[in-house]
Coordinates of C-alpha atoms in Angstrom, one line a residue:
Chain A
M106 CA 139.8 -2.9 95.0
I107 CA 137.7 -0.6 97.7
Q108 CA 135.6 -2.9 99.8
E109 CA 133.9 0.0 101.8
S110 CA 134.0 -3.1 104.4
F111 CA 132.4 -0.4 107.3
S112 CA 130.2 1.2 104.6
S113 CA 127.2 -1.1 105.5
G114 CA 126.5 -1.2 109.1
R115 CA 123.8 -0.4 111.6
S116 CA 124.6 1.9 114.3
P117 CA 123.5 5.2 116.2
I118 CA 126.6 6.7 113.9
H119 CA 125.7 5.0 110.5
S120 CA 121.8 6.5 110.7
L121 CA 123.4 10.0 110.8
A122 CA 122.9 12.0 107.3
P123 CA 126.4 11.4 105.2
R124 CA 126.4 15.2 105.0
T125 CA 126.4 15.5 109.1
R126 CA 129.3 12.8 109.2
T127 CA 131.7 14.6 106.4
L128 CA 131.2 17.8 108.0
A129 CA 131.4 16.3 111.6
A130 CA 135.1 14.8 110.6
I131 CA 136.0 17.6 109.1
I132 CA 135.5 20.0 112.2
L133 CA 137.2 17.2 114.3
S134 CA 140.2 17.2 112.5
L135 CA 140.4 20.2 111.7
V136 CA 140.5 20.9 115.4
V137 CA 143.1 17.6 116.2
A138 CA 145.3 19.3 113.1
L139 CA 145.7 22.4 115.1
S140 CA 146.4 21.6 118.5
H141 CA 149.4 20.8 119.9
N142 CA 148.5 20.5 123.8
L143 CA 149.1 16.8 124.7
I144 CA 145.8 16.9 127.2
A145 CA 143.8 17.7 124.0
L146 CA 145.0 15.4 121.9
V147 CA 145.0 12.9 124.4
T148 CA 141.1 14.0 125.0
A149 CA 140.6 13.9 121.0
L150 CA 141.7 10.2 121.0
L151 CA 139.9 9.1 123.4
I152 CA 136.7 10.7 121.6
A153 CA 137.8 9.2 118.2
V154 CA 137.7 5.4 120.3
I155 CA 134.1 6.4 121.6
L156 CA 133.0 7.0 118.4
V157 CA 134.9 3.7 116.9
I158 CA 132.4 2.0 119.4
S159 CA 129.3 3.9 118.9
A160 CA 129.9 3.0 115.3
R161 CA 130.2 -1.0 116.1
I162 CA 133.6 -1.0 114.5
S163 CA 135.1 -3.9 116.0
L164 CA 138.4 -2.5 117.9
L165 CA 140.5 -5.1 116.5
K166 CA 139.5 -4.1 113.0
A167 CA 140.2 -0.7 113.7
G168 CA 143.6 -1.9 114.9
R169 CA 144.2 -3.0 112.0
R170 CA 143.7 -0.1 110.2
L171 CA 146.0 1.7 112.4
L172 CA 149.0 -0.7 111.5
V173 CA 148.9 1.4 108.1
I174 CA 150.6 4.4 109.3
A175 CA 152.3 2.3 111.9
G176 CA 155.3 2.1 109.6
F177 CA 155.3 5.9 109.5
L178 CA 155.2 6.6 113.3
L179 CA 157.9 4.0 113.7
L180 CA 160.1 6.0 111.2
I181 CA 159.2 9.1 113.7
W182 CA 160.0 7.9 116.6
L183 CA 163.3 6.5 115.2
I184 CA 164.0 10.1 113.8
L185 CA 162.4 12.6 116.1
P186 CA 163.9 12.3 119.8
F187 CA 167.3 11.7 118.1
T188 CA 167.6 14.7 116.3
C189 CA 165.4 17.7 118.2
G190 CA 168.2 18.8 120.6
G191 CA 167.2 21.1 123.6
E192 CA 166.4 19.7 126.9
I193 CA 168.3 15.9 127.2
L194 CA 166.4 12.9 129.0
W195 CA 168.7 10.5 128.4
Q196 CA 172.8 10.3 126.9
N197 CA 175.1 7.8 126.5
S198 CA 178.1 8.1 124.5
F199 CA 176.5 8.5 120.9
L200 CA 172.9 9.0 121.6
S201 CA 170.9 11.6 123.5
I202 CA 167.3 11.5 123.8
S203 CA 165.7 15.2 123.7
R204 CA 162.7 15.8 125.5
I205 CA 161.2 17.6 122.6
G206 CA 161.7 15.6 120.5
V207 CA 159.6 13.0 122.0
D208 CA 157.0 15.6 122.7
L209 CA 156.5 15.9 119.3
A210 CA 156.5 12.0 118.3
L211 CA 153.9 11.5 121.1
E212 CA 151.9 14.7 119.3
L213 CA 152.2 13.0 115.7
T214 CA 151.7 9.5 117.3
L215 CA 148.4 10.9 119.1
K216 CA 147.2 13.3 115.9
T217 CA 147.6 10.7 113.6
C218 CA 145.7 7.9 115.2
A219 CA 143.0 10.4 116.5
M220 CA 142.3 11.9 112.9
L221 CA 142.6 7.8 111.6
L222 CA 140.1 6.9 113.5
I223 CA 137.7 9.7 113.5
F224 CA 137.8 9.4 109.8
L225 CA 137.5 5.8 110.2
T226 CA 134.1 6.2 111.8
L227 CA 132.8 9.3 110.5
V228 CA 134.0 8.9 106.8
S229 CA 134.4 5.2 105.7
T230 CA 131.2 4.3 106.9
M231 CA 129.4 5.9 104.0
S232 CA 129.9 4.5 100.5
T233 CA 131.8 6.5 98.0
A234 CA 128.7 7.8 96.5
D235 CA 127.5 9.1 99.3
L236 CA 130.5 10.6 100.3
A237 CA 130.3 12.5 97.2
H238 CA 127.1 13.6 97.7
A239 CA 128.0 15.0 100.9
L240 CA 130.5 17.0 99.3
H241 CA 128.5 18.4 96.9
S242 CA 126.1 19.5 99.4
L243 CA 128.9 21.1 101.5
K244 CA 129.4 23.2 98.6
L245 CA 132.4 21.2 97.1
P246 CA 133.3 22.5 93.6
P247 CA 131.6 20.3 91.2
K248 CA 134.1 19.1 89.2
L249 CA 135.9 17.9 92.4
V250 CA 132.7 15.5 93.2
L251 CA 132.3 14.4 89.6
L252 CA 136.1 13.6 89.4
L253 CA 136.0 11.3 92.8
L254 CA 132.7 9.9 91.8
I255 CA 134.3 9.3 88.4
T256 CA 137.7 7.7 90.3
Y257 CA 135.6 5.5 91.8
R258 CA 133.8 4.0 89.1
Y259 CA 136.5 3.4 87.0
L260 CA 139.1 2.3 89.5
F261 CA 137.4 -1.2 88.8
L262 CA 137.5 -1.1 85.3
M263 CA 141.4 0.0 85.2
E264 CA 142.2 -2.8 87.9
D265 CA 140.2 -5.1 85.4
E266 CA 142.1 -4.1 82.4
L267 CA 145.8 -4.2 84.5
Q268 CA 144.7 -7.6 85.6
S269 CA 144.0 -9.1 81.8
L270 CA 147.3 -7.1 81.0
L271 CA 149.2 -9.3 83.8
K272 CA 147.2 -12.3 82.5
A273 CA 148.1 -12.1 78.9
A274 CA 151.9 -11.6 80.0
K275 CA 151.6 -14.7 82.6
I276 CA 150.3 -17.1 79.7
R277 CA 153.2 -15.9 77.5
N278 CA 155.3 -17.3 80.4
F279 CA 156.5 -14.0 81.6
R280 CA 158.3 -14.3 85.1
P281 CA 158.8 -10.8 87.4
G282 CA 162.2 -11.0 88.1
T283 CA 165.1 -8.1 88.2
S284 CA 166.4 -7.9 84.7
L285 CA 165.9 -5.1 81.8
H286 CA 163.4 -7.4 79.9
C287 CA 161.3 -7.4 83.1
Y288 CA 161.3 -3.7 83.8
K289 CA 161.0 -2.7 80.2
T290 CA 157.5 -5.3 80.2
Y291 CA 156.5 -3.4 83.5
A292 CA 156.9 -0.2 82.2
N293 CA 155.0 -1.1 78.2
L294 CA 152.4 -2.3 80.8
L295 CA 151.9 0.5 82.5
G296 CA 152.3 2.3 79.3
M297 CA 149.4 0.6 77.9
L298 CA 147.3 1.2 81.1
F299 CA 147.8 4.7 80.7
V300 CA 146.5 4.3 76.6
R301 CA 143.8 2.6 77.4
A302 CA 142.3 4.9 80.1
A303 CA 142.9 8.2 77.9
D304 CA 141.1 6.7 75.5
R305 CA 138.5 5.5 78.1
A306 CA 138.1 8.8 79.0
Q307 CA 137.9 10.2 75.7
R308 CA 134.8 7.7 75.5
V309 CA 133.4 8.2 78.5
H310 CA 133.1 11.9 77.8
K311 CA 131.7 11.6 74.5
A312 CA 128.8 9.3 76.1
M313 CA 128.4 12.2 78.6
L314 CA 128.5 14.8 75.5
C315 CA 125.4 12.2 74.2
R316 CA 123.7 12.7 77.4
A317 CA 124.0 16.5 77.3
F318 CA 126.5 16.6 80.1
D319 CA 127.3 20.6 80.1
G320 CA 129.9 20.6 83.0
H321 CA 127.3 20.9 85.5
F322 CA 127.1 18.1 88.0
H323 CA 123.4 17.5 89.2
S324 CA 122.6 15.3 92.1
L325 CA 119.6 13.4 92.4
E326 CA 120.1 13.1 96.6
E327 CA 117.9 14.9 99.0
Y328 CA 119.1 15.4 102.0
H329 CA 117.0 16.5 105.2
N330 CA 118.1 17.2 108.4
R331 CA 116.8 15.6 111.5
P332 CA 116.9 16.2 115.0
R333 CA 119.3 13.6 115.6
D334 CA 121.8 15.4 113.1
Y335 CA 121.5 18.5 114.9
Y336 CA 122.0 16.9 118.2
F337 CA 125.4 14.8 116.9
L338 CA 126.6 18.2 115.0
A339 CA 126.2 20.5 118.8
L340 CA 127.9 17.5 120.3
I341 CA 130.6 17.7 118.2
V342 CA 131.0 21.1 117.9
A343 CA 130.9 21.3 122.4
I344 CA 133.6 18.4 122.5
S345 CA 135.7 20.6 119.5
A346 CA 135.1 23.3 121.5
L347 CA 136.4 21.5 125.2
I348 CA 140.1 20.4 123.1
V349 CA 140.4 24.3 122.0
L350 CA 139.8 25.2 125.5
A351 CA 142.7 23.0 126.5
E352 CA 144.6 24.0 123.5
T353 CA 144.3 27.6 124.8
Q354 CA 144.4 27.6 128.6
A355 CA 147.5 25.7 127.8
I356 CA 147.2 23.1 130.4
T357 CA 150.2 21.3 130.5
W358 CA 151.0 17.7 130.2
P359 CA 152.8 16.1 133.3
H360 CA 155.5 15.3 132.5
I361 CA 156.1 11.3 132.2
F362 CA 159.3 10.9 131.1
Chain B
M241 CA 109.6 -7.4 57.1
T242 CA 106.8 -5.0 56.7
E243 CA 106.9 -2.2 54.3
P244 CA 107.5 1.2 56.6
P245 CA 104.9 3.7 56.9
A246 CA 105.5 6.4 54.2
S247 CA 106.3 9.5 56.4
A248 CA 108.5 12.7 56.2
P249 CA 112.3 12.6 56.3
L250 CA 113.5 12.9 60.0
L251 CA 117.4 12.7 59.8
S252 CA 119.5 13.0 56.2
L253 CA 123.0 12.8 55.4
K254 CA 124.2 14.5 52.4
G255 CA 128.0 13.8 50.9
L256 CA 129.3 13.1 54.2
S257 CA 132.2 12.0 54.3
F258 CA 135.5 11.8 57.0
N259 CA 139.0 10.3 57.3
Y260 CA 141.0 9.8 60.4
P261 CA 144.2 11.7 60.3
E262 CA 146.5 9.9 57.7
R263 CA 144.2 7.2 56.2
P264 CA 142.2 7.0 53.1
A265 CA 138.4 8.0 53.8
I266 CA 136.6 5.7 56.1
I267 CA 133.5 7.4 54.9
N268 CA 132.9 8.3 51.4
Q269 CA 130.3 11.1 50.3
L270 CA 128.0 8.9 52.1
D271 CA 124.2 9.7 51.2
F272 CA 121.4 8.6 53.7
V273 CA 117.8 9.1 54.8
L274 CA 116.1 8.1 57.8
N275 CA 112.5 8.3 57.8
E276 CA 110.1 9.1 61.1
K277 CA 109.7 6.1 62.7
A278 CA 111.6 4.1 60.3
H279 CA 113.6 1.4 61.9
I280 CA 116.6 0.8 59.5
G281 CA 119.3 -2.1 59.9
I282 CA 122.8 -1.7 58.8
A283 CA 124.8 -4.7 58.3
A284 CA 128.2 -4.5 57.6
P285 CA 132.0 -6.0 59.0
N286 CA 133.8 -4.4 61.7
G287 CA 135.8 -1.7 60.7
S288 CA 134.0 -0.2 57.8
G289 CA 132.9 2.8 59.6
K290 CA 129.7 2.4 61.1
S291 CA 130.7 3.7 64.7
T292 CA 132.3 6.7 62.8
L293 CA 129.3 7.0 61.2
F294 CA 127.3 7.3 64.3
H295 CA 129.7 9.5 66.0
L296 CA 129.6 11.9 63.3
I297 CA 125.5 12.1 63.2
V298 CA 125.7 13.3 66.9
G299 CA 129.0 15.5 66.2
L300 CA 131.3 13.8 68.4
L301 CA 133.3 13.7 65.3
K302 CA 133.1 16.5 62.8
P303 CA 133.0 15.5 58.7
S304 CA 135.4 16.7 56.1
A305 CA 132.8 17.5 53.9
G306 CA 128.9 17.2 53.5
K307 CA 125.7 18.0 55.7
I308 CA 123.9 16.7 58.1
I309 CA 120.1 17.6 58.4
Y310 CA 117.6 16.9 61.1
N311 CA 114.0 17.7 61.0
G312 CA 114.9 20.1 58.1
R313 CA 117.4 21.7 59.7
E314 CA 121.2 21.9 59.3
I315 CA 123.1 21.0 62.0
S316 CA 126.7 22.4 61.8
K317 CA 127.7 24.2 65.1
E318 CA 128.5 22.6 68.2
E319 CA 125.2 24.6 69.8
D320 CA 123.2 22.5 66.9
F321 CA 124.7 19.5 68.0
K322 CA 123.8 20.2 71.8
L323 CA 119.8 19.9 70.5
L324 CA 119.9 17.4 68.3
R325 CA 121.8 15.2 70.8
R326 CA 118.8 15.8 73.3
Q327 CA 116.7 14.0 70.4
V328 CA 119.0 11.3 69.0
G329 CA 120.3 9.1 71.5
L330 CA 123.0 7.1 70.8
L331 CA 123.8 3.5 72.4
F332 CA 127.4 3.0 72.4
Q333 CA 129.4 -0.2 71.8
H334 CA 130.9 -0.7 75.6
A335 CA 128.4 0.1 77.7
D336 CA 130.9 0.2 80.5
D337 CA 131.8 3.7 78.9
Q338 CA 128.5 5.1 79.1
L339 CA 127.5 4.1 82.9
F340 CA 129.7 6.5 85.0
F341 CA 127.8 6.6 88.2
P342 CA 128.0 4.4 91.0
T343 CA 124.1 3.5 90.9
V344 CA 121.7 2.6 88.3
L345 CA 119.1 5.2 89.4
E346 CA 121.6 8.2 89.0
D347 CA 123.0 7.0 86.0
V348 CA 119.4 7.1 84.2
A349 CA 118.2 10.2 85.8
F350 CA 121.9 11.9 84.5
G351 CA 120.4 12.4 81.4
P352 CA 116.9 14.1 82.6
L353 CA 118.8 16.1 85.1
N354 CA 121.2 17.5 82.2
L355 CA 117.9 18.5 80.5
G356 CA 116.8 20.9 83.3
K357 CA 114.5 18.5 84.6
S358 CA 113.6 18.5 88.5
K359 CA 115.3 16.1 90.9
A360 CA 111.3 14.7 91.5
E361 CA 111.2 14.8 87.8
A362 CA 114.1 13.2 87.1
R363 CA 113.5 10.8 89.7
A364 CA 110.1 9.7 88.6
L365 CA 111.1 9.3 84.9
S366 CA 114.3 7.4 85.5
L367 CA 111.9 4.8 87.5
K368 CA 109.1 4.9 84.6
V369 CA 112.0 4.2 82.1
L370 CA 113.8 1.4 83.8
E371 CA 110.2 0.1 84.7
N372 CA 109.3 -0.2 81.2
L373 CA 112.7 -2.1 80.6
G374 CA 111.6 -4.6 83.1
L375 CA 114.6 -3.3 85.3
S376 CA 112.9 -1.8 88.4
D377 CA 114.6 -4.1 90.6
F378 CA 118.0 -2.2 89.5
A379 CA 117.6 1.6 90.3
D380 CA 120.1 1.1 93.6
R381 CA 122.3 -2.1 92.4
I382 CA 125.8 -0.7 91.7
T383 CA 126.8 -0.4 87.9
F384 CA 130.2 -2.2 87.8
K385 CA 128.8 -5.5 89.5
L386 CA 126.2 -5.6 86.9
S387 CA 127.0 -8.4 84.3
G388 CA 127.3 -7.7 80.5
G389 CA 123.6 -8.2 79.7
E390 CA 122.6 -6.2 82.4
K391 CA 125.0 -3.3 81.6
R392 CA 123.4 -3.1 78.1
L393 CA 120.4 -2.9 79.1
V394 CA 120.9 -0.2 81.8
A395 CA 122.5 1.8 78.9
L396 CA 119.4 1.4 77.2
A397 CA 117.4 2.8 79.5
T398 CA 119.7 5.8 80.4
V399 CA 119.2 6.8 76.4
L400 CA 115.9 6.5 76.4
A401 CA 115.5 8.4 79.6
M402 CA 116.4 11.5 77.5
E403 CA 113.1 10.8 75.4
P404 CA 114.8 10.3 72.3
K405 CA 112.9 10.5 68.8
V406 CA 115.7 8.4 67.0
L407 CA 118.6 6.0 68.4
L408 CA 121.4 4.9 66.8
L409 CA 122.4 1.8 68.2
D410 CA 126.1 0.5 67.8
E411 CA 126.7 -3.0 67.8
P412 CA 123.6 -3.6 70.8
T413 CA 123.7 -7.5 70.7
A414 CA 127.6 -7.9 71.2
G415 CA 128.3 -9.8 73.7
L416 CA 124.4 -10.9 74.8
D417 CA 123.5 -13.9 76.4
H418 CA 120.7 -15.8 74.4
A419 CA 117.7 -14.8 76.8
T420 CA 119.1 -10.5 77.0
K421 CA 119.4 -10.6 73.0
H422 CA 115.9 -11.8 72.7
K423 CA 114.6 -9.4 75.2
L424 CA 116.1 -6.7 73.1
I425 CA 114.3 -7.8 69.8
D426 CA 111.1 -7.7 71.9
L427 CA 112.1 -4.4 73.4
L428 CA 113.2 -2.9 69.8
N429 CA 109.6 -3.9 68.1
S430 CA 107.8 -2.4 70.9
F431 CA 109.4 0.9 69.9
K432 CA 106.9 2.2 67.5
D433 CA 107.3 5.7 67.5
L434 CA 110.6 6.1 67.3
S435 CA 113.0 5.8 64.6
Y436 CA 116.1 3.8 65.0
L437 CA 119.2 2.7 63.2
M438 CA 120.9 -0.1 64.2
V439 CA 123.9 -1.6 63.2
S440 CA 125.1 -5.0 63.8
H441 CA 127.2 -7.6 62.0
E442 CA 124.1 -10.0 63.3
F443 CA 121.8 -10.7 60.1
D444 CA 119.2 -12.6 62.2
F445 CA 118.8 -10.0 64.4
L446 CA 118.8 -7.3 62.2
T447 CA 115.7 -9.0 60.6
E448 CA 114.0 -9.7 63.5
T449 CA 114.1 -5.7 64.3
T450 CA 114.3 -3.6 61.5
E451 CA 112.3 -3.3 58.5
H452 CA 115.4 -2.7 55.9
I453 CA 118.4 -4.0 55.6
Y454 CA 121.4 -2.2 54.2
T455 CA 125.0 -3.0 53.7
M456 CA 128.2 -0.2 54.2
E457 CA 130.7 -0.6 51.7
N458 CA 134.1 1.5 50.5
G459 CA 132.5 4.5 53.0
K460 CA 128.7 4.8 51.6
I461 CA 125.5 3.0 52.7
L462 CA 124.1 0.5 49.5
V463 CA 120.4 0.1 49.6
D464 CA 119.4 -3.0 48.5
E465 CA 115.6 -3.1 48.0
E466 CA 115.5 -5.7 45.4
L467 CA 114.0 -9.1 47.1
H468 CA 116.7 -12.2 46.4
I469 CA 114.7 -15.6 47.2
H470 CA 117.4 -18.0 48.4
H471 CA 116.9 -20.7 50.4
H472 CA 120.1 -22.8 51.9
E473 CA 121.0 -26.2 53.8
H474 CA 123.6 -26.2 56.8
A475 CA 124.7 -28.7 58.9
H476 CA 126.1 -28.7 62.5
R477 CA 126.1 -30.6 65.5
S478 CA 122.9 -31.4 67.5
G479 CA 121.4 -30.1 64.2
K480 CA 118.3 -32.4 64.7
Q481 CA 117.2 -30.6 67.5
P482 CA 114.5 -27.9 66.9
H483 CA 116.4 -24.7 67.0
R484 CA 116.6 -21.4 65.8
H485 CA 119.4 -19.4 64.7
I486 CA 119.9 -15.7 66.0

């Protein structure tokens, strides 16, 4: 279900402490999210691509991940340029393309791609367990960390249970279709999955109580920052400062359209 | 079966009763005493209330009547049960319920960390427990990628890492292969200083690991201390080959 296909690599990025990577991803994505200036955003996208390359993730694989959001972006490009009004770039009898619409769509596209690539390189290059520990050491509330860990742990079991329910339906000649019987069957499968999940949650909670769980999450990991972690963070902060500078100085995008 | 050493009662249950809502009593006026260093098996069919009994002992369920006495103290409030759970370890029937961390070492260290041990202490203790169970290579393994038998042994490690005085084992052999079952027998026989109470429907397993085997019927534990000499012949395929039943 979750492959974590980028989590076990050898690259300068992988050798950084998970906490450093998480913190860098948070800083960068925050800056990108708040920027509107196109030059700032193009810079951010370039930085993200450089990060992808330095994490030794193949650009093809990274591109395939970007396809996931392509549909969402396509929708934006289909709607925004035609609905924003303002200065008109091009028009015919029933359609007009507005400059604000195009700029907005471009901004959203750059932001989305930059942030996805940043998370791809900085966060998906660690295991979920490492991410949880990084978040814990960044003072995320322990309950949320535990929620993440346990979700990750039991997702696989839930998938197993779903698969076994589906198999049970299949061996009794159930075929997906568009009939009321089919919808009812799916509803029952889903309901059963919830019941089983609730049941398991209770058993897991009992098992936790048996091991003296008192609501506090203690992590076994101890992270020690190495010089490279500080250098990397300093670099990220400097890049972020540059992006912020581009934003606040309002260096304008030369209109190409 | 060997005679147990005469020793003080560690855990006693007096007139314990419990019923699930709208159902007849599954545990009914049950009396039972577990002595120090005693190893007791309960052989009973499914649905006879064995798991319920274990959950009552560690306070996961509340009895409708009766007393639980541990080390001479009556245990009734949740605070008391919290202390009791530090010394009475329960091995669940389903190991998956018990292993909730991604890696084995973290899971084993969960209990000791909760007991207030430092990270270094918890790590050292967990590694030692894993080593004692012959699972040294498992520390960094991913829990949900273990086989059923491996999960059971790791679950046992998580309980042992709490350094309990009493072990409650709920169907420890369910779903185990032959080799793991024998490993478990050897392990249990090495726990000389620990008391354990084990339910299983595998009679042969119980005879190899316990001094007494009781049964459960009508919500009570029945003690049958008399020796019954019996022998029986049985037939099955490949019966000519030298073999053991377990």
